[in-house]
Amino acid sequence: MIAPKWWKESVAYQIYPRSFYDSNGDGIGDLPGILQKLDYLKELGVNLLWLNSIYVSPDVDNGYDISDYQSIHPKFGTLTDVERLIEEVHRRDMRIIFDLVINHTSNQHPWFVESRKSRDNPFRDFYIWRDGKDGREPNNWKAHFAKSAWTWDEQTNQYYLNTFSPFQPDLNWKNPTLRAAVHKMMEWWLAKGIDGFRLDAISFISKAANYPDHPGVEPYIFKLDNMMHGPEYHFYLQEMNQKVLSKFDVVAVGECINLTVESAIEVSAPERKELNMPFLFEHTDDTYRHGKNPQRLKEIISRWQLGLHGKGWIGLAFNNHDLPRVVSMFGDDGQYREVSAKMFGTLLLTLEGTPFIYQGEEIGMTNVAFPSISDYRDLATHNLYHELIHEKGESPAKALAEIHAKSRDNARTPMQWDSSPQAGFSSTKPWLGANPNYALINVAQELENPDSIFYYYQKLIDFRKANPVWVYGQYSACLETDPDIISYTRTLGQDQLFIILNCTRKTLAFSMPENILVAEKALLISNYPVDLANGMSLLSLRPYEARVYGLTILE
Ligand code: ISL
Ligand code: CA
């Protein structure tokens, strides 16, 4: 039996504040806007909110370059708005966690402004400074959003390390004074009453000893190995747990990139006292790189469900602010948009791990295809476009097609509230254009339709909150060799769920797994009407059909 915890039983919802709801007509979503929509979220049933970064930032990377950890960016509101929001969230029996970007800061952060002034500045050692090697950078690491992970600084004739962009210098976690400053800031936030953090890029806080080159001949190599999971990684997490997290009843969710089952257990096993859960990315990374593939998806899911049970815990998501939309990347955003949205919702909410719904997922929002690169705002998208055109020699049309499929802005277009101009998100032109399909896909419409994706999610969430087997049940794979169907049971005591999901646009026949007793079947939820009287066979699945049965195991 797994130790029960509120954060295992929660259903989480990620809010990208900039694109959620604009309350004051400046085109940018804000905290009062979130406040106005809390009842909507309460109606959906989610009870743990994660807000993307809202701190003061020059916004080179939409708030993932923080220049003041203890102030709110004026475009989002004030500290008073935050306090009000925390209070109103709690009044509705929900919890709220904030994003925390502590692998790096903005280059405008006062710590960095000081650090770069002189080699003997008291803040010098808050960042990672090195001399060059053989007339070039200290090593061949490529950054996420730049050619080199090192940036030359003329003031002191040294390079600083930046895992992401030159505007995001990495903090030097080896320095105990820096760590103490970070801990103090975290404690300040927790004392304000937030219920935890999502820790951005946390696996990068410890680098391989002495910053070794990546093997290879190219001048800059993008490989994460040496940039993360360094020797002090677990020490830093345990210290943070002991000094900060353990003093509060909060949750810490890590964005731990390149995670394996073993490393997930290391960061989330309760006895190790590090984080509560890392996010699983293997399924999203795989699909992002190789395209839809139900067979690979089910192999990944099974391996994680079996490997982690009773040993660790995981955060589950098919979408976030860095990824394309789930219906576009995993499902079908055309003819089967609604059923495929519901099918992936069923998968998300019937696995072991805390589910995170990304804003708009509950209404089946899709990727966007803006006509010009100038319509995009994301730094990584512009970098990718530049690389495709100038380094790979692609045509603008081909480059744009790739952007349509992969851009992080797919997830960042304004939330579609209704069919009025700007999707009801704002009274003015938003910071990033709305997806033109808002007239057809929007919250108002979903709330009017009893068969909508929204109400289907609501039902799944209700089940999950009321039945421990949905949260704690042991996973066992069914129909393992079927290439198109994902199927499994979850078992807790005498309660069992049987889940069967058609991951394709085809109608498929299947045979009931032997251990599932037909007579005891009870359909709890499906994304199609099941009308046996009209000759429908229980042994065939329509495109993207999803069914969840609740069974009782008789002794
Ligand atoms: O989004 C990605 C690629 O386009 C990922 O590699 C992403 O950069 C990585 O998962 C880290 O993401 C986090 O930190 C970044 C920030 O840009 C992302 O929005 C954030 O989720 C730097 O802080
Ligand atoms: Ca606003």
Coordinates of C-alpha atoms and ligand atoms in Angstrom, one line a residue:
M1 CA 0.0 0.0 0.0
I2 CA 1.3 3.4 -1.0
A3 CA 1.4 6.1 1.7
P4 CA -1.6 8.5 1.0
K5 CA -0.7 12.1 0.4
W6 CA -2.9 15.0 -0.7
W7 CA -0.6 15.8 -3.6
K8 CA -1.0 12.3 -4.9
E9 CA -4.8 12.6 -4.7
S10 CA -4.9 16.1 -6.3
V11 CA -5.7 16.8 -9.9
A12 CA -3.5 19.7 -11.0
Y13 CA -4.1 22.4 -13.6
Q14 CA -1.3 24.5 -15.1
I15 CA -2.0 28.1 -15.8
Y16 CA 0.1 30.1 -18.1
P17 CA -0.8 33.5 -16.6
R18 CA 0.2 35.6 -19.6
S19 CA -2.4 33.8 -21.7
F20 CA -5.1 32.9 -19.3
Y21 CA -7.3 35.9 -18.8
D22 CA -6.6 39.7 -19.2
S23 CA -8.6 41.6 -16.7
N24 CA -7.5 45.2 -17.5
G25 CA -7.3 45.2 -21.3
D26 CA -3.6 45.5 -21.9
G27 CA -3.4 42.3 -23.9
I28 CA -1.6 40.3 -21.2
G29 CA -3.2 37.9 -18.8
D30 CA -2.9 38.8 -15.1
L31 CA -3.5 37.7 -11.5
P32 CA -6.9 39.5 -11.1
G33 CA -7.8 37.6 -14.4
I34 CA -7.0 34.3 -12.7
L35 CA -9.0 35.3 -9.7
Q36 CA -12.0 35.9 -11.9
K37 CA -11.8 32.4 -13.4
L38 CA -11.3 30.5 -10.1
D39 CA -15.0 29.4 -10.1
Y40 CA -14.5 28.0 -13.6
L41 CA -11.6 25.9 -12.4
K42 CA -13.6 24.9 -9.3
E43 CA -16.4 23.7 -11.6
L44 CA -13.9 21.6 -13.6
G45 CA -12.9 20.0 -10.3
V46 CA -9.1 20.6 -10.3
N47 CA -7.7 21.3 -6.9
L48 CA -4.0 22.1 -7.4
L49 CA -3.0 25.1 -9.5
W50 CA 0.5 25.6 -10.9
L51 CA 1.3 29.1 -12.2
N52 CA 4.1 29.7 -14.6
S53 CA 6.7 32.3 -13.6
I54 CA 5.1 35.7 -12.6
Y55 CA 8.2 37.4 -11.1
V56 CA 9.8 40.6 -12.3
S57 CA 11.7 39.7 -15.5
P58 CA 13.0 41.4 -18.7
D59 CA 11.0 38.6 -20.4
V60 CA 13.6 37.5 -22.8
D61 CA 12.2 34.0 -22.1
N62 CA 8.7 34.9 -20.9
G63 CA 9.6 35.1 -17.2
Y64 CA 12.1 32.2 -17.1
D65 CA 14.8 34.9 -16.7
I66 CA 14.0 36.3 -13.3
S67 CA 15.5 39.6 -12.1
D68 CA 13.7 39.8 -8.8
Y69 CA 12.4 36.7 -7.0
Q70 CA 10.4 38.6 -4.4
S71 CA 8.4 40.9 -6.6
I72 CA 5.6 40.3 -9.1
H73 CA 6.0 41.6 -12.6
P74 CA 3.7 44.7 -12.8
K75 CA 2.1 43.3 -15.9
F76 CA 0.7 40.5 -13.8
G77 CA -0.2 42.5 -10.8
T78 CA 1.1 43.0 -7.3
L79 CA 2.0 41.1 -4.1
T80 CA -1.4 42.1 -2.8
D81 CA -3.0 40.4 -5.8
V82 CA -0.9 37.3 -5.0
E83 CA -2.1 37.3 -1.4
R84 CA -5.7 37.7 -2.5
L85 CA -5.3 34.9 -5.0
I86 CA -3.8 32.5 -2.4
E87 CA -6.6 33.3 0.0
E88 CA -9.3 32.8 -2.6
V89 CA -7.8 29.5 -3.9
H90 CA -7.7 28.2 -0.3
R91 CA -11.2 29.3 0.3
R92 CA -12.3 27.1 -2.5
D93 CA -10.4 24.1 -1.1
M94 CA -7.8 24.3 -3.8
R95 CA -4.0 24.7 -3.5
I96 CA -1.5 26.7 -5.5
I97 CA 2.1 26.3 -6.4
F98 CA 4.5 28.7 -8.0
D99 CA 7.2 28.2 -10.6
L100 CA 10.7 28.7 -9.4
V101 CA 13.6 29.2 -11.7
I102 CA 16.7 28.7 -9.7
N103 CA 19.1 27.1 -12.1
H104 CA 19.7 30.6 -13.5
T105 CA 18.6 34.2 -13.2
S106 CA 18.2 37.0 -15.7
N107 CA 21.4 38.8 -16.5
Q108 CA 19.6 41.9 -15.1
H109 CA 19.3 40.3 -11.7
P110 CA 21.2 42.5 -9.1
W111 CA 23.3 39.4 -8.2
F112 CA 24.6 39.2 -11.8
V113 CA 24.9 42.9 -12.2
E114 CA 27.3 42.8 -9.2
S115 CA 28.9 39.5 -10.2
R116 CA 30.1 40.8 -13.5
K117 CA 31.6 44.0 -12.1
S118 CA 34.9 42.6 -11.0
R119 CA 36.6 39.3 -10.2
D120 CA 36.7 40.2 -6.5
N121 CA 33.1 41.3 -6.2
P122 CA 31.3 39.6 -3.3
F123 CA 28.8 38.2 -5.8
R124 CA 31.3 37.0 -8.3
D125 CA 31.0 33.4 -7.1
F126 CA 27.2 33.4 -7.3
Y127 CA 27.7 32.6 -11.0
I128 CA 30.0 30.3 -12.9
W129 CA 33.0 32.2 -14.4
R130 CA 35.9 30.5 -16.3
D131 CA 38.9 31.5 -18.4
G132 CA 38.9 30.5 -22.0
K133 CA 40.8 27.4 -23.3
D134 CA 43.0 27.6 -26.4
G135 CA 41.5 30.9 -27.4
R136 CA 37.9 29.7 -27.2
E137 CA 35.2 28.8 -24.8
P138 CA 36.1 26.6 -21.7
N139 CA 34.3 23.7 -23.4
N140 CA 32.2 22.6 -26.3
W141 CA 28.8 22.7 -24.7
K142 CA 25.9 24.1 -26.7
A143 CA 23.2 26.0 -24.9
H144 CA 19.5 25.4 -25.3
F145 CA 18.9 28.8 -26.9
A146 CA 22.4 29.8 -28.1
K147 CA 25.4 28.4 -30.0
S148 CA 27.7 28.2 -27.0
A149 CA 26.8 27.6 -23.3
W150 CA 29.5 30.2 -22.4
T151 CA 29.3 33.9 -22.9
W152 CA 32.3 36.2 -23.0
D153 CA 32.2 39.2 -20.7
E154 CA 34.5 42.0 -21.6
Q155 CA 34.4 43.7 -18.3
T156 CA 36.4 41.0 -16.5
N157 CA 37.7 39.0 -19.5
Q158 CA 36.1 35.7 -18.5
Y159 CA 33.3 33.5 -19.8
Y160 CA 30.1 32.8 -17.8
L161 CA 28.1 29.6 -18.1
N162 CA 24.5 29.7 -19.5
T163 CA 22.7 26.4 -20.0
F164 CA 19.8 28.3 -21.7
S165 CA 20.6 31.7 -23.2
P166 CA 23.2 34.4 -22.6
F167 CA 20.4 36.3 -20.9
Q168 CA 20.0 33.5 -18.4
P169 CA 23.4 33.0 -16.6
D170 CA 23.5 29.8 -14.4
L171 CA 23.8 30.2 -10.7
N172 CA 26.7 28.6 -9.0
W173 CA 25.2 26.1 -6.6
K174 CA 28.6 25.1 -5.3
N175 CA 28.5 28.4 -3.4
P176 CA 26.9 27.9 0.0
T177 CA 26.1 31.6 0.3
L178 CA 24.1 31.4 -2.9
R179 CA 22.3 28.3 -1.7
A180 CA 21.4 30.0 1.6
A181 CA 20.0 33.0 -0.3
V182 CA 17.9 30.8 -2.5
H183 CA 16.6 28.9 0.5
K184 CA 15.7 32.1 2.3
M185 CA 13.8 33.3 -0.7
M186 CA 11.9 30.0 -1.0
E187 CA 11.0 30.1 2.7
W188 CA 9.7 33.7 2.3
W189 CA 7.3 32.5 -0.4
L190 CA 6.1 29.4 1.5
A191 CA 5.5 31.6 4.6
K192 CA 3.1 33.6 2.4
G193 CA 1.0 30.5 2.1
I194 CA 1.7 29.0 -1.3
D195 CA 1.5 25.2 -1.3
G196 CA 4.8 24.5 -3.0
F197 CA 6.9 24.9 -6.1
R198 CA 7.4 23.6 -9.6
L199 CA 11.2 23.7 -9.9
D200 CA 12.3 24.7 -13.3
A201 CA 15.2 22.9 -15.0
I202 CA 16.2 21.6 -11.6
S203 CA 18.4 18.7 -12.8
F204 CA 20.8 21.3 -14.2
I205 CA 21.8 22.8 -10.8
S206 CA 24.8 20.4 -10.6
K207 CA 27.1 19.9 -13.6
A208 CA 29.7 17.2 -14.2
A209 CA 32.9 17.9 -12.2
N210 CA 35.3 20.2 -14.0
Y211 CA 32.9 20.9 -16.9
P212 CA 34.3 18.2 -19.3
D213 CA 33.9 18.5 -23.1
H214 CA 31.2 16.4 -24.8
P215 CA 32.8 13.8 -27.1
G216 CA 32.6 14.7 -30.8
V217 CA 34.2 16.9 -33.4
E218 CA 31.7 19.7 -34.0
P219 CA 32.7 23.0 -32.2
Y220 CA 29.4 23.0 -30.2
I221 CA 27.6 19.9 -29.1
F222 CA 24.1 19.9 -27.7
K223 CA 24.0 17.1 -25.2
L224 CA 22.6 17.3 -21.8
D225 CA 24.8 14.7 -20.1
N226 CA 27.6 16.7 -18.6
M227 CA 25.3 19.7 -18.0
M228 CA 23.2 18.0 -15.4
H229 CA 22.9 15.4 -12.7
G230 CA 26.4 16.3 -11.4
P231 CA 27.9 14.8 -8.2
E232 CA 26.2 17.2 -5.8
Y233 CA 22.7 17.0 -7.3
H234 CA 21.1 14.9 -4.6
F235 CA 23.0 16.7 -1.9
Y236 CA 21.5 20.1 -3.1
L237 CA 18.0 18.6 -3.2
Q238 CA 18.3 17.0 0.3
E239 CA 19.7 20.2 1.7
M240 CA 16.8 22.2 0.2
N241 CA 14.3 19.7 1.6
Q242 CA 15.8 19.8 5.1
K243 CA 16.3 23.6 5.2
V244 CA 13.1 24.6 3.5
L245 CA 10.5 22.1 2.2
S246 CA 10.3 19.9 5.3
K247 CA 9.2 22.8 7.4
F248 CA 5.9 23.1 5.5
D249 CA 3.2 20.8 4.2
V250 CA 3.9 21.5 0.6
V251 CA 4.7 19.8 -2.7
A252 CA 7.8 20.1 -4.8
V253 CA 7.5 19.1 -8.4
G254 CA 10.7 18.9 -10.4
E255 CA 11.3 19.6 -14.0
C256 CA 13.8 16.8 -14.3
I257 CA 15.0 16.4 -17.8
N258 CA 16.4 13.1 -19.2
L259 CA 14.8 11.2 -16.3
T260 CA 15.0 7.4 -16.0
V261 CA 12.9 5.2 -13.7
E262 CA 16.0 4.9 -11.4
S263 CA 16.6 8.7 -11.2
A264 CA 12.9 9.3 -10.7
I265 CA 13.0 7.0 -7.7
E266 CA 16.1 8.8 -6.4
V267 CA 14.4 12.2 -6.4
S268 CA 10.9 11.1 -5.2
A269 CA 11.4 8.1 -2.8
P270 CA 10.0 9.4 0.5
E271 CA 12.8 8.1 2.6
R272 CA 15.4 10.1 0.5
K273 CA 13.7 13.4 1.4
E274 CA 14.4 15.3 -1.9
L275 CA 11.4 16.3 -4.0
N276 CA 7.9 14.8 -4.1
M277 CA 7.7 14.1 -7.8
P278 CA 9.5 14.8 -11.0
F279 CA 7.6 15.3 -14.3
L280 CA 7.6 12.4 -16.7
F281 CA 8.8 13.6 -20.2
E282 CA 9.8 10.4 -21.9
H283 CA 6.5 10.0 -23.6
T284 CA 6.3 13.6 -24.7
D285 CA 9.9 13.7 -25.8
D286 CA 9.5 10.5 -27.8
T287 CA 6.3 11.7 -29.6
Y288 CA 7.8 15.1 -30.2
R289 CA 10.8 13.6 -31.9
H290 CA 9.4 10.5 -33.6
G291 CA 5.7 11.2 -34.1
K292 CA 2.6 9.4 -32.9
N293 CA 3.3 5.8 -32.1
P294 CA 0.8 3.9 -29.8
Q295 CA 3.2 0.9 -29.5
R296 CA 6.1 3.0 -28.2
L297 CA 3.7 5.1 -26.0
K298 CA 2.4 2.0 -24.3
E299 CA 5.8 0.5 -23.7
I300 CA 6.9 3.8 -22.1
I301 CA 3.8 4.0 -19.9
S302 CA 4.0 0.4 -18.8
R303 CA 7.7 0.6 -17.9
W304 CA 7.1 3.7 -15.8
Q305 CA 3.9 2.5 -14.1
L306 CA 5.5 -0.8 -13.1
G307 CA 8.9 0.6 -12.2
L308 CA 7.7 3.4 -9.9
H309 CA 4.8 1.7 -8.1
G310 CA 5.5 1.8 -4.3
K311 CA 8.9 3.3 -4.8
G312 CA 8.4 6.8 -6.0
W313 CA 5.9 9.2 -7.6
I314 CA 5.6 11.1 -10.8
G315 CA 3.8 14.1 -12.3
L316 CA 2.0 13.2 -15.5
A317 CA 1.1 15.5 -18.4
F318 CA 0.7 15.4 -22.1
N319 CA 0.9 19.2 -22.5
N320 CA 2.7 22.1 -20.9
H321 CA 3.8 25.6 -22.0
D322 CA 6.8 24.2 -23.9
L323 CA 4.9 21.5 -25.9
P324 CA 2.5 21.3 -28.8
R325 CA -1.2 20.7 -27.9
V326 CA -2.1 17.1 -27.0
V327 CA -4.8 16.7 -29.7
S328 CA -2.3 17.9 -32.3
M329 CA 0.7 16.0 -31.1
F330 CA -0.8 12.7 -29.8
G331 CA -4.4 12.7 -31.1
D332 CA -6.2 14.2 -34.0
D333 CA -7.0 17.9 -34.2
G334 CA -9.4 17.5 -37.2
Q335 CA -12.3 15.1 -37.6
Y336 CA -11.6 13.3 -34.3
R337 CA -10.6 16.2 -32.1
E338 CA -13.3 15.7 -29.5
V339 CA -13.0 12.0 -29.1
S340 CA -9.2 12.0 -29.2
A341 CA -9.1 14.8 -26.6
K342 CA -11.4 12.7 -24.4
M343 CA -9.3 9.6 -25.0
F344 CA -6.1 11.2 -23.9
G345 CA -7.9 12.7 -21.0
T346 CA -8.9 9.2 -20.0
L347 CA -5.3 8.1 -20.2
L348 CA -4.0 11.0 -18.2
L349 CA -6.5 10.6 -15.4
T350 CA -6.4 6.8 -15.0
L351 CA -2.7 6.3 -14.6
E352 CA -0.7 6.3 -11.3
G353 CA 0.9 9.8 -10.8
T354 CA -0.4 13.3 -10.3
P355 CA -2.2 14.4 -13.4
F356 CA -1.5 17.9 -14.7
I357 CA -4.1 19.4 -17.1
Y358 CA -2.7 22.3 -19.2
Q359 CA -5.0 25.3 -19.7
G360 CA -7.2 24.7 -22.7
E361 CA -6.7 21.0 -22.8
E362 CA -10.1 20.6 -21.1
I363 CA -11.7 22.2 -24.1
G364 CA -9.6 20.5 -26.8
M365 CA -7.5 23.5 -27.9
T366 CA -5.3 22.8 -30.8
N367 CA -1.9 23.9 -32.3
V368 CA -1.9 27.1 -34.3
A369 CA -0.5 27.8 -37.7
F370 CA 0.4 31.5 -38.0
P371 CA 1.2 32.6 -41.5
S372 CA 4.5 34.4 -40.7
I373 CA 7.4 33.9 -38.3
S374 CA 6.8 37.4 -37.1
D375 CA 3.5 36.3 -35.6
Y376 CA 5.5 34.1 -33.1
R377 CA 6.9 35.5 -29.9
D378 CA 8.9 32.6 -28.4
L379 CA 12.7 32.9 -28.3
A380 CA 13.2 29.1 -29.0
T381 CA 10.8 29.3 -32.0
H382 CA 12.8 32.2 -33.5
N383 CA 16.1 30.3 -32.9
L384 CA 14.7 27.2 -34.5
Y385 CA 13.5 29.2 -37.6
H386 CA 16.9 30.9 -37.9
E387 CA 18.7 27.5 -37.6
L388 CA 16.4 25.9 -40.2
I389 CA 16.8 28.7 -42.8
H390 CA 20.4 29.7 -42.2
E391 CA 22.1 26.6 -41.1
K392 CA 20.1 23.8 -42.7
G393 CA 19.1 25.7 -45.8
E394 CA 15.4 24.9 -45.6
S395 CA 12.9 27.0 -47.5
P396 CA 10.8 29.5 -45.5
A397 CA 7.7 27.4 -46.2
K398 CA 9.3 24.2 -44.9
A399 CA 10.7 26.0 -41.9
L400 CA 7.3 27.4 -41.1
A401 CA 5.7 24.0 -41.4
E402 CA 8.1 22.7 -38.7
I403 CA 7.3 25.7 -36.5
H404 CA 3.6 25.0 -36.9
A405 CA 4.2 21.5 -35.6
K406 CA 6.7 22.2 -32.9
S407 CA 6.6 25.8 -31.6
R408 CA 6.2 26.4 -27.9
D409 CA 3.7 29.2 -28.9
N410 CA 1.3 26.4 -29.8
A411 CA 0.6 26.1 -26.1
R412 CA 0.8 29.8 -25.4
T413 CA -2.0 31.3 -27.5
P414 CA -4.7 32.9 -25.4
M415 CA -7.2 30.8 -23.6
Q416 CA -10.3 30.6 -25.7
W417 CA -13.2 31.7 -23.5
D418 CA -15.9 32.6 -26.0
S419 CA -16.5 33.5 -29.7
S420 CA -16.1 37.3 -29.2
P421 CA -13.0 39.0 -30.6
Q422 CA -9.7 37.9 -29.1
A423 CA -11.4 34.7 -28.0
G424 CA -12.9 36.6 -25.0
F425 CA -9.4 36.7 -23.5
S426 CA -8.8 40.4 -23.7
S427 CA -10.5 43.6 -25.0
T428 CA -7.5 44.4 -27.0
K429 CA -4.9 42.8 -29.3
P430 CA -3.2 40.2 -27.2
W431 CA 0.6 39.8 -26.7
L432 CA 0.3 36.6 -28.9
G433 CA -2.5 36.2 -31.4
A434 CA -5.4 33.9 -30.6
N435 CA -5.8 30.7 -32.5
P436 CA -8.4 31.6 -35.3
N437 CA -10.4 28.5 -34.4
Y438 CA -11.7 30.2 -31.2
A439 CA -15.1 30.8 -32.8
L440 CA -15.6 27.0 -32.8
I441 CA -13.5 25.9 -29.8
N442 CA -14.2 27.9 -26.7
V443 CA -15.2 27.6 -23.0
A444 CA -18.7 29.1 -23.5
Q445 CA -19.6 26.6 -26.1
E446 CA -18.2 23.7 -24.0
L447 CA -20.3 24.7 -21.0
E448 CA -23.4 24.6 -23.1
N449 CA -22.9 21.2 -24.5
P450 CA -23.5 18.3 -22.0
D451 CA -21.3 16.0 -24.2
S452 CA -18.4 18.4 -24.2
I453 CA -14.8 17.6 -23.5
F454 CA -15.0 19.9 -20.5
Y455 CA -17.8 17.8 -18.9
Y456 CA -16.0 14.6 -19.8
Y457 CA -12.9 15.8 -17.9
Q458 CA -15.1 16.9 -15.1
K459 CA -16.5 13.4 -14.8
L460 CA -13.0 11.8 -14.9
I461 CA -11.8 14.3 -12.2
D462 CA -14.8 13.5 -10.0
F463 CA -14.1 9.7 -10.3
R464 CA -10.5 10.2 -9.5
K465 CA -11.1 12.4 -6.4
A466 CA -13.7 9.9 -5.0
N467 CA -12.1 6.5 -5.7
P468 CA -8.7 5.6 -4.3
V469 CA -8.2 2.9 -6.9
W470 CA -7.9 5.6 -9.5
V471 CA -5.0 7.1 -7.6
Y472 CA -3.3 4.2 -5.9
G473 CA -4.3 1.1 -7.9
Q474 CA -1.5 -1.2 -9.1
Y475 CA -1.1 -1.0 -12.9
S476 CA -1.0 -4.2 -15.0
A477 CA -0.8 -4.1 -18.8
C478 CA -3.4 -5.9 -21.0
L479 CA -3.4 -6.7 -24.7
E480 CA 0.3 -6.0 -24.7
T481 CA 1.0 -7.1 -28.2
D482 CA -1.8 -5.1 -29.8
P483 CA -0.1 -2.3 -31.8
D484 CA -3.0 0.2 -31.6
I485 CA -4.8 -0.3 -28.3
I486 CA -3.5 0.8 -24.9
S487 CA -5.2 -1.3 -22.2
Y488 CA -4.6 -1.9 -18.5
T489 CA -6.1 -2.6 -15.2
R490 CA -5.5 -0.8 -11.9
T491 CA -6.2 -2.8 -8.8
L492 CA -6.5 -1.8 -5.1
G493 CA -7.9 -4.4 -2.7
Q494 CA -11.1 -5.7 -4.3
D495 CA -11.5 -2.6 -6.6
Q496 CA -10.3 -2.8 -10.1
L497 CA -10.5 -0.6 -13.1
F498 CA -10.2 -1.9 -16.6
I499 CA -9.2 0.7 -19.2
I500 CA -9.2 0.3 -22.9
L501 CA -8.2 3.0 -25.4
N502 CA -8.1 3.0 -29.2
C503 CA -5.2 5.3 -30.1
T504 CA -6.0 5.4 -33.8
R505 CA -8.5 6.7 -36.4
K506 CA -9.5 3.2 -37.2
T507 CA -12.3 1.0 -35.9
L508 CA -10.6 -2.0 -34.2
A509 CA -11.6 -5.4 -33.1
F510 CA -10.1 -6.9 -30.0
S511 CA -10.6 -9.8 -27.7
M512 CA -11.3 -9.3 -24.0
P513 CA -8.3 -10.1 -21.9
E514 CA -8.8 -13.5 -20.2
N515 CA -8.6 -12.3 -16.7
I516 CA -11.3 -9.7 -17.2
L517 CA -14.7 -11.2 -16.4
V518 CA -17.4 -9.9 -18.8
A519 CA -20.2 -10.5 -16.5
E520 CA -18.8 -8.3 -13.9
K521 CA -18.2 -5.4 -16.2
A522 CA -19.7 -2.0 -15.4
L523 CA -18.9 0.9 -17.7
L524 CA -18.0 4.0 -15.7
I525 CA -17.3 6.3 -18.5
S526 CA -16.8 6.3 -22.3
N527 CA -16.3 9.0 -25.0
Y528 CA -18.9 7.3 -27.2
P529 CA -22.5 6.2 -26.4
V530 CA -22.5 2.4 -25.8
D531 CA -25.7 1.2 -27.2
L532 CA -25.7 -2.5 -27.1
A533 CA -29.4 -2.7 -28.1
N534 CA -28.5 -1.4 -31.5
G535 CA -26.1 -4.2 -32.4
M536 CA -23.0 -2.5 -31.1
S537 CA -20.3 -5.0 -30.2
L538 CA -18.4 -4.7 -27.0
L539 CA -15.5 -6.2 -28.8
S540 CA -14.8 -3.4 -31.2
L541 CA -13.6 0.1 -30.6
R542 CA -14.5 3.1 -32.7
P543 CA -11.8 5.7 -33.6
Y544 CA -10.2 6.9 -30.4
E545 CA -12.8 5.2 -28.3
A546 CA -12.0 5.1 -24.6
R547 CA -13.8 3.1 -21.9
V548 CA -13.2 2.7 -18.2
Y549 CA -14.9 -0.2 -16.4
G550 CA -15.2 -0.5 -12.7
L551 CA -15.0 -4.1 -11.5
T552 CA -15.1 -5.8 -8.2
I553 CA -12.8 -8.8 -7.7
L554 CA -14.6 -11.6 -5.9
E555 CA -12.6 -13.6 -3.5
Ligands
ISL1 O1 11.2 23.6 -24.4 C1 12.2 23.0 -24.6 C2 12.7 22.9 -25.9 O2 12.1 23.8 -26.8 C3 12.8 22.3 -23.5 O3 14.1 21.8 -23.8 C4 12.9 23.2 -22.3 O4 13.8 24.3 -22.6 C5 13.4 22.5 -21.1 O5 12.5 21.6 -20.8 C6 13.5 23.5 -19.9 O6 12.3 24.2 -19.7 C7 12.2 25.1 -18.7 O7 13.3 26.0 -18.6 C8 13.5 26.9 -19.7 C9 12.2 27.7 -20.1 O8 12.4 28.3 -21.3 C10 11.0 26.7 -20.2 O9 9.8 27.4 -20.5 C11 10.9 25.9 -18.9 O10 9.8 25.1 -18.9 C12 14.5 27.9 -19.2 O11 14.1 28.4 -18.0
CA2 CA -3.7 42.5 -18.2

